[in-house]
Short mmCIF file of C-alpha atoms in Angstrom, two decimals:
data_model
loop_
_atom_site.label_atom_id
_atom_site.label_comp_id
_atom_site.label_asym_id
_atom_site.label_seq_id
_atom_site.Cartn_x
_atom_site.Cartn_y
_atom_site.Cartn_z
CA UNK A 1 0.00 0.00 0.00
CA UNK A 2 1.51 2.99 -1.35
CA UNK A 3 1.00 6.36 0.93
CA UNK A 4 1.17 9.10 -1.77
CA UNK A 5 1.64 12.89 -0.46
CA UNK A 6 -0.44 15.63 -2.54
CA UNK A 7 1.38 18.65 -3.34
CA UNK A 8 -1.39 20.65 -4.62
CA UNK A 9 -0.36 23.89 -6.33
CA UNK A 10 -2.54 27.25 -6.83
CA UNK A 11 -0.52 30.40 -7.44
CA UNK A 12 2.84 28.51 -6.70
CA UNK A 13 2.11 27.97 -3.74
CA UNK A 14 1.35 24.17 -2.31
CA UNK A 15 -2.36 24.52 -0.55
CA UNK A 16 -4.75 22.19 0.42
CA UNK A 17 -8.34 22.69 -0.62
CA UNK A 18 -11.62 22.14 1.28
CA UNK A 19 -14.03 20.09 -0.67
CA UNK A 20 -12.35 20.99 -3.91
CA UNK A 21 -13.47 24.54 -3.11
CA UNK A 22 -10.67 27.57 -4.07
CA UNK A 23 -11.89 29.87 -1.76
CA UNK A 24 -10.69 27.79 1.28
CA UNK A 25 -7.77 27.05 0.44
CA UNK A 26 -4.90 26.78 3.04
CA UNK A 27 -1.02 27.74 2.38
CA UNK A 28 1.03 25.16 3.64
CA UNK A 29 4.50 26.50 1.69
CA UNK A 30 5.78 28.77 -0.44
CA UNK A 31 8.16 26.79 -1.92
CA UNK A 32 6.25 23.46 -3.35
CA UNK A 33 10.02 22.03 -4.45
CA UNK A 34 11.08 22.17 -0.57
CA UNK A 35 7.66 20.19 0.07
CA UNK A 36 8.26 17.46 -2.21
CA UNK A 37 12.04 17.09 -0.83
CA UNK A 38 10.30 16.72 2.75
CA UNK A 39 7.87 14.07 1.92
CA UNK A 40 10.76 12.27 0.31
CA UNK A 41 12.90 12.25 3.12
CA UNK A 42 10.15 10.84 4.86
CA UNK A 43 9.86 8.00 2.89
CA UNK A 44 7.50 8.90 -0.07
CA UNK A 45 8.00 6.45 -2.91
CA UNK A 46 5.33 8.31 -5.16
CA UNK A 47 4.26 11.77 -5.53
CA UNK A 48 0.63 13.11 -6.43
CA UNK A 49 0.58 16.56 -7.86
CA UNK A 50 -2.41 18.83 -8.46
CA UNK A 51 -2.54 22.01 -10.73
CA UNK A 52 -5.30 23.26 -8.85
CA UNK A 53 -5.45 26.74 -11.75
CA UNK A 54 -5.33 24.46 -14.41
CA UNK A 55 -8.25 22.42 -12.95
CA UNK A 56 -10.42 25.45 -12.98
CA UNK A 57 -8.52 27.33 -16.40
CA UNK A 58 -8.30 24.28 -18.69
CA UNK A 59 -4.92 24.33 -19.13
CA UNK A 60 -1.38 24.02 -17.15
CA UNK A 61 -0.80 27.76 -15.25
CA UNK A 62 2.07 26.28 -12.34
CA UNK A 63 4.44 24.71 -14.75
CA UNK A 64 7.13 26.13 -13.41
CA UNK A 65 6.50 24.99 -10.26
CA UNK A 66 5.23 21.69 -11.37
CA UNK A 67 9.57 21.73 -13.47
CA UNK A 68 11.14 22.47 -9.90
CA UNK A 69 9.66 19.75 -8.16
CA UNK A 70 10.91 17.16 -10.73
CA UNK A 71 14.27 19.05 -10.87
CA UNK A 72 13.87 18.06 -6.68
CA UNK A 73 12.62 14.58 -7.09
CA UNK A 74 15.18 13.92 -9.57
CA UNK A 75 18.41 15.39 -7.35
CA UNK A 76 16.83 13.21 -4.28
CA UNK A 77 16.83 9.89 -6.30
CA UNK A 78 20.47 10.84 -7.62
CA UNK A 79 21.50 11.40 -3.61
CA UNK A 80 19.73 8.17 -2.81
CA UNK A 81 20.64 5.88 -5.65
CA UNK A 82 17.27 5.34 -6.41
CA UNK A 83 16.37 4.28 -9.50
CA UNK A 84 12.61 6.11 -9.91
CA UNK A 85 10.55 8.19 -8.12
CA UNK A 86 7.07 8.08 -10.16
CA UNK A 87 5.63 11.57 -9.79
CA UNK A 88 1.82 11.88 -11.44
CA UNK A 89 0.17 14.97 -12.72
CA UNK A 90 -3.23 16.46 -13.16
CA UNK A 91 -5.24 19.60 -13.22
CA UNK A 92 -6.30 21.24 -16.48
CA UNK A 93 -4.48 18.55 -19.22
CA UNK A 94 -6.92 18.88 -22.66
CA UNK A 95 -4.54 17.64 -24.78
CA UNK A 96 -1.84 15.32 -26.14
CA UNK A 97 0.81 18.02 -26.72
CA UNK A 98 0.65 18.97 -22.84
CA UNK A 99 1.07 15.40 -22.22
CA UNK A 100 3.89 14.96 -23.80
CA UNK A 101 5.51 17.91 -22.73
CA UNK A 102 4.72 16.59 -18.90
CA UNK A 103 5.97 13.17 -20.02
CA UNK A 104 9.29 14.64 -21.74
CA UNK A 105 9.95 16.79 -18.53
CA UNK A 106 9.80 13.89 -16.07
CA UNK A 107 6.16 13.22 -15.23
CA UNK A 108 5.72 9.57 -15.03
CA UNK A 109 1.89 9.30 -14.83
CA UNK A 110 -0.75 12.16 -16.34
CA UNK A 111 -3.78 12.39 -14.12
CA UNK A 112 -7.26 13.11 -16.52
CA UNK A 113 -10.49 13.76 -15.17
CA UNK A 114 -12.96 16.41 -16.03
CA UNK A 115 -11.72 15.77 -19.70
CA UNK A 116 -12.10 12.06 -19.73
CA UNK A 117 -15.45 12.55 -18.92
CA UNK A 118 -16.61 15.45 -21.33
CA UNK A 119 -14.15 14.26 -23.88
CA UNK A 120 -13.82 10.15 -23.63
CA UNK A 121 -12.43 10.50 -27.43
CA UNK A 122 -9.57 12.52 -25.78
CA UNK A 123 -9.15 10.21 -23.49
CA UNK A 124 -8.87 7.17 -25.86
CA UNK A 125 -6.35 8.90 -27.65
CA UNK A 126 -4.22 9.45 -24.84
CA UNK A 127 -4.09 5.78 -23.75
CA UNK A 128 -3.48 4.95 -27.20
CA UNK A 129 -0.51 7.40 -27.99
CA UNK A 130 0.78 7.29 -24.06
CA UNK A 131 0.51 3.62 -22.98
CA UNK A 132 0.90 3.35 -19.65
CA UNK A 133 1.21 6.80 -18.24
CA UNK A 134 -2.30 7.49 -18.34
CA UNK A 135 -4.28 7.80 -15.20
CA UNK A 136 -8.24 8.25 -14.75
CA UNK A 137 -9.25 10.10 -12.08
CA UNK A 138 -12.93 9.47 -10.76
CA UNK A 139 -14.36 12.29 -8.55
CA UNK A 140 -17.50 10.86 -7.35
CA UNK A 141 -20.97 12.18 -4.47
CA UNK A 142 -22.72 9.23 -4.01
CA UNK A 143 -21.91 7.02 -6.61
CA UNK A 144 -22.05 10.28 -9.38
CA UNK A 145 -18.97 11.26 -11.25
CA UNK A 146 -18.62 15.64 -10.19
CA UNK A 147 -16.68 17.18 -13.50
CA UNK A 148 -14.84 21.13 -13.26
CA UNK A 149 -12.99 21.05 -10.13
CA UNK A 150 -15.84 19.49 -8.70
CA UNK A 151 -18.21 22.14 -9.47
CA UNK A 152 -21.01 20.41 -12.05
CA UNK A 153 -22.16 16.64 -11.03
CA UNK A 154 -22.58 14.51 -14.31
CA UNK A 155 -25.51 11.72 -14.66
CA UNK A 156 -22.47 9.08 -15.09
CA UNK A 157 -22.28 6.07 -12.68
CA UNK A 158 -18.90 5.43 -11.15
CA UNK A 159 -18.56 2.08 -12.03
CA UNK A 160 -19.44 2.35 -15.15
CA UNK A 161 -17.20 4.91 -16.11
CA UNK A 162 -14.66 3.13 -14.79
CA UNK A 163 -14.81 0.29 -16.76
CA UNK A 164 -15.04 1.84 -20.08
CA UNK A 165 -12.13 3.88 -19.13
CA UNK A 166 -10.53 0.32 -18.25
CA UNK A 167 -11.50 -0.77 -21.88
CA UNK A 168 -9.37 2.29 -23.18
CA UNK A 169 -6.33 1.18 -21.99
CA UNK A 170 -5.92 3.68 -18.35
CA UNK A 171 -3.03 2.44 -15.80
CA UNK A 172 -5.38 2.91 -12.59
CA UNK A 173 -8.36 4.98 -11.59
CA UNK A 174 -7.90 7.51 -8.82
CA UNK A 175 -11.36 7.34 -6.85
CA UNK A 176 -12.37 10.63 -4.92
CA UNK A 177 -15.27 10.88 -2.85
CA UNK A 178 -15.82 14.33 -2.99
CA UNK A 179 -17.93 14.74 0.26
CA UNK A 180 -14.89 13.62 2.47
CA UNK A 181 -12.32 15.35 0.89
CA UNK A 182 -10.23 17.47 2.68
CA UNK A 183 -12.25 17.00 5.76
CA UNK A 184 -10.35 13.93 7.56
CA UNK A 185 -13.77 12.18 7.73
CA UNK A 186 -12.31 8.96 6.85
CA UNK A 187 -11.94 6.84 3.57
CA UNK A 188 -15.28 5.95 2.04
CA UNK A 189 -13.91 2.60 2.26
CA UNK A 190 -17.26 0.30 1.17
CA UNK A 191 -17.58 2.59 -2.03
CA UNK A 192 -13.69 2.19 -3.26
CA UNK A 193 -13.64 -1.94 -2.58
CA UNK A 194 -17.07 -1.71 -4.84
CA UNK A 195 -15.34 -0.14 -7.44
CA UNK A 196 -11.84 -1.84 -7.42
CA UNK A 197 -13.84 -5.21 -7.22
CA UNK A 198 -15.79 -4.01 -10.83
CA UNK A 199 -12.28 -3.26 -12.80
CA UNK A 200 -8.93 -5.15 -12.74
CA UNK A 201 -6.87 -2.38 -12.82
CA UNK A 202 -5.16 -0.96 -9.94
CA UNK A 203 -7.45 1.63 -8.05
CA UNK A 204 -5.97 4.55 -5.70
CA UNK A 205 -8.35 5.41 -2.96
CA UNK A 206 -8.17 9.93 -2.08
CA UNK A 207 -10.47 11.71 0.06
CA UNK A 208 -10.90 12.00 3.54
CA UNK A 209 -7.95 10.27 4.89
CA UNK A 210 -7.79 10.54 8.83
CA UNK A 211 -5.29 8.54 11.16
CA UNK A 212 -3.30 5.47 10.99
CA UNK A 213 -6.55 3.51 11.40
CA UNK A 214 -7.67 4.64 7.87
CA UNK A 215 -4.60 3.53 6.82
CA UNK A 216 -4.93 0.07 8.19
CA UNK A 217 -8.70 -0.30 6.79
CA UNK A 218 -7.04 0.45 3.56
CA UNK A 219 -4.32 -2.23 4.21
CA UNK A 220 -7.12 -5.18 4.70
CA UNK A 221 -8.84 -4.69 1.63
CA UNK A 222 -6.10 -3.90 -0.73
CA UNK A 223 -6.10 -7.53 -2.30
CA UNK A 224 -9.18 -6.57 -3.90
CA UNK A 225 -7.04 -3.91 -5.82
CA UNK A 226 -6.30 -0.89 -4.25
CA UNK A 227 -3.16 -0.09 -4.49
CA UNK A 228 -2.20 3.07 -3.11
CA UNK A 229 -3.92 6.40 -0.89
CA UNK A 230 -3.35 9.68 -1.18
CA UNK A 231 -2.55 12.07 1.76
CA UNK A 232 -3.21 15.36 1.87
CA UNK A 233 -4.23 17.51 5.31
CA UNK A 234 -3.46 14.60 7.56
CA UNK A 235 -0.15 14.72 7.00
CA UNK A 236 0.15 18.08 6.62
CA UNK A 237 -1.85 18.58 10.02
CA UNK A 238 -0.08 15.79 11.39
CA UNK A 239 -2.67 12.86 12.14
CA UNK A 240 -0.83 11.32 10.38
CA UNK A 241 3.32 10.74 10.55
CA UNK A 242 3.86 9.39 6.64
CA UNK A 243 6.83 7.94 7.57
CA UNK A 244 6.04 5.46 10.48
CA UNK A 245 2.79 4.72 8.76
CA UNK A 246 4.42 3.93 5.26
CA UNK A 247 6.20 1.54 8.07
CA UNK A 248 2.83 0.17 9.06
CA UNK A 249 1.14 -0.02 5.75
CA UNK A 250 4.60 -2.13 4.85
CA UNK A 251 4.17 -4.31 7.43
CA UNK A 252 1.03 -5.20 6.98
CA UNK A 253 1.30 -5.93 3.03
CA UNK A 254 4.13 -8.18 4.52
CA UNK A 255 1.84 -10.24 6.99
CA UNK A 256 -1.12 -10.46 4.45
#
């Protein structure tokens, strides 16, 4: 189980959002590079980064922040003799030629969500010109996929989204519930084992993580294929210590 820090970016800044809502948004640094070095150092294997502008523009606006933190990631697994850090990407990507500038610049994974749901055929493409580096991510209120930064709720069923998006060729779905996000309610935990048991690709459960017990729920279902968690304000608050429970969430994969 893969503990994934979020370095979500609005005006270069890293911030974390409540409820996907840009209004309250709290500054947790200045310098989003010195972040990502710090959840390294703690033991991140993976990175999860968020244009939160480009969510809401439709297109990249903290590039150059998004360049420094791979310029950091990069020096760290030079330092470390470590082979790859994956770092994955989302927030306002329309098109191919932004993905492969990300993907030439060091991204491993590009994030797509409002435009794999208002554009599918965009989405199709991608998976077809970017095999493997293409990443679905499923925003979801009770059971409905939520499209612009959370703002508009579509008619589309999770699950069967998810599955045609499985058909195209995605790596792994990213599955937010929307309603817990950035409120440290707790994983919707019933609704992500639902939809990891419908597809066979890897699924990443975000939204609402708490506290090491979260954490452990996560680690008893993730035969079923869930793979990874992000973490955003709990670690940034300090429920929860990444680096002992990366520990835990090792441990446990261990014993199972």
């Amino acid at each position: 189980m893969l503990l994934i820090p979020a370095i979500d970016l609005k005006d270069g800044h890293c911030v974390r959002l409540q409820q996907g809502d840009m209004e309250l948004a709290t500054v947790f640094s200045d310098n989003p590079a010195d972040m990502a070095r710090h959840w390294l150092r703690q033991g991140a294997r993976r990175l999860h980064l968020v244009d939160l502008n480009g969510a809401f523009a439709g297109k990249p606006k903290n590039e150059g922040a998004v360049k420094a933190i791979l310029k950091a990631v990069q020096e760290f697994a030079v330092e470390n003799g470590v082979d790859e850090i994956p770092v994955q990407l989302g927030g306002g990507i329309r098109d191919l030629d932004t993905i492969e500038r990300y993907l030439d610049a060091g991204i491993s994974y590009i994030i797509i969500g409002t435009a794999a749901v208002k554009s599918p055929g965009f989405l199709h493409d991608a998976c077809s010109a970017f095999p493997g580096h293409i990443i679905v991510g499923l925003d979801a209120k009770d059971g409905k996929v939520a499209t612009d930064g959370w703002s508009k709720m579509s008619g589309h069923e999770v699950i069967d989204l998810a599955k045609k998006f499985e058909a195209y060729g995605v790596e792994s779905i990213i599955y937010t519930d929307i309603g817990r996000d950035g409120m440290m309610g707790g994983i919707n935990i019933e609704a992500t084992v639902k939809l990891a048991q419908a597809v066979k690709i890897p699924v990443i459960a975000s939204g609402g993580l708490h506290n090491l017990g979260d954490v452990e729920a996560l680690c008893a279902v993730q035969a079923e294929g869930i793979e990874g968690v992000i973490c955003g304000r709990s670690i940034y608050e300090g429920t929860i210590d990444l680096a002992s429970a990366q520990l835990r969430a090792d441990e446990l994969s261990d014993a199972a």
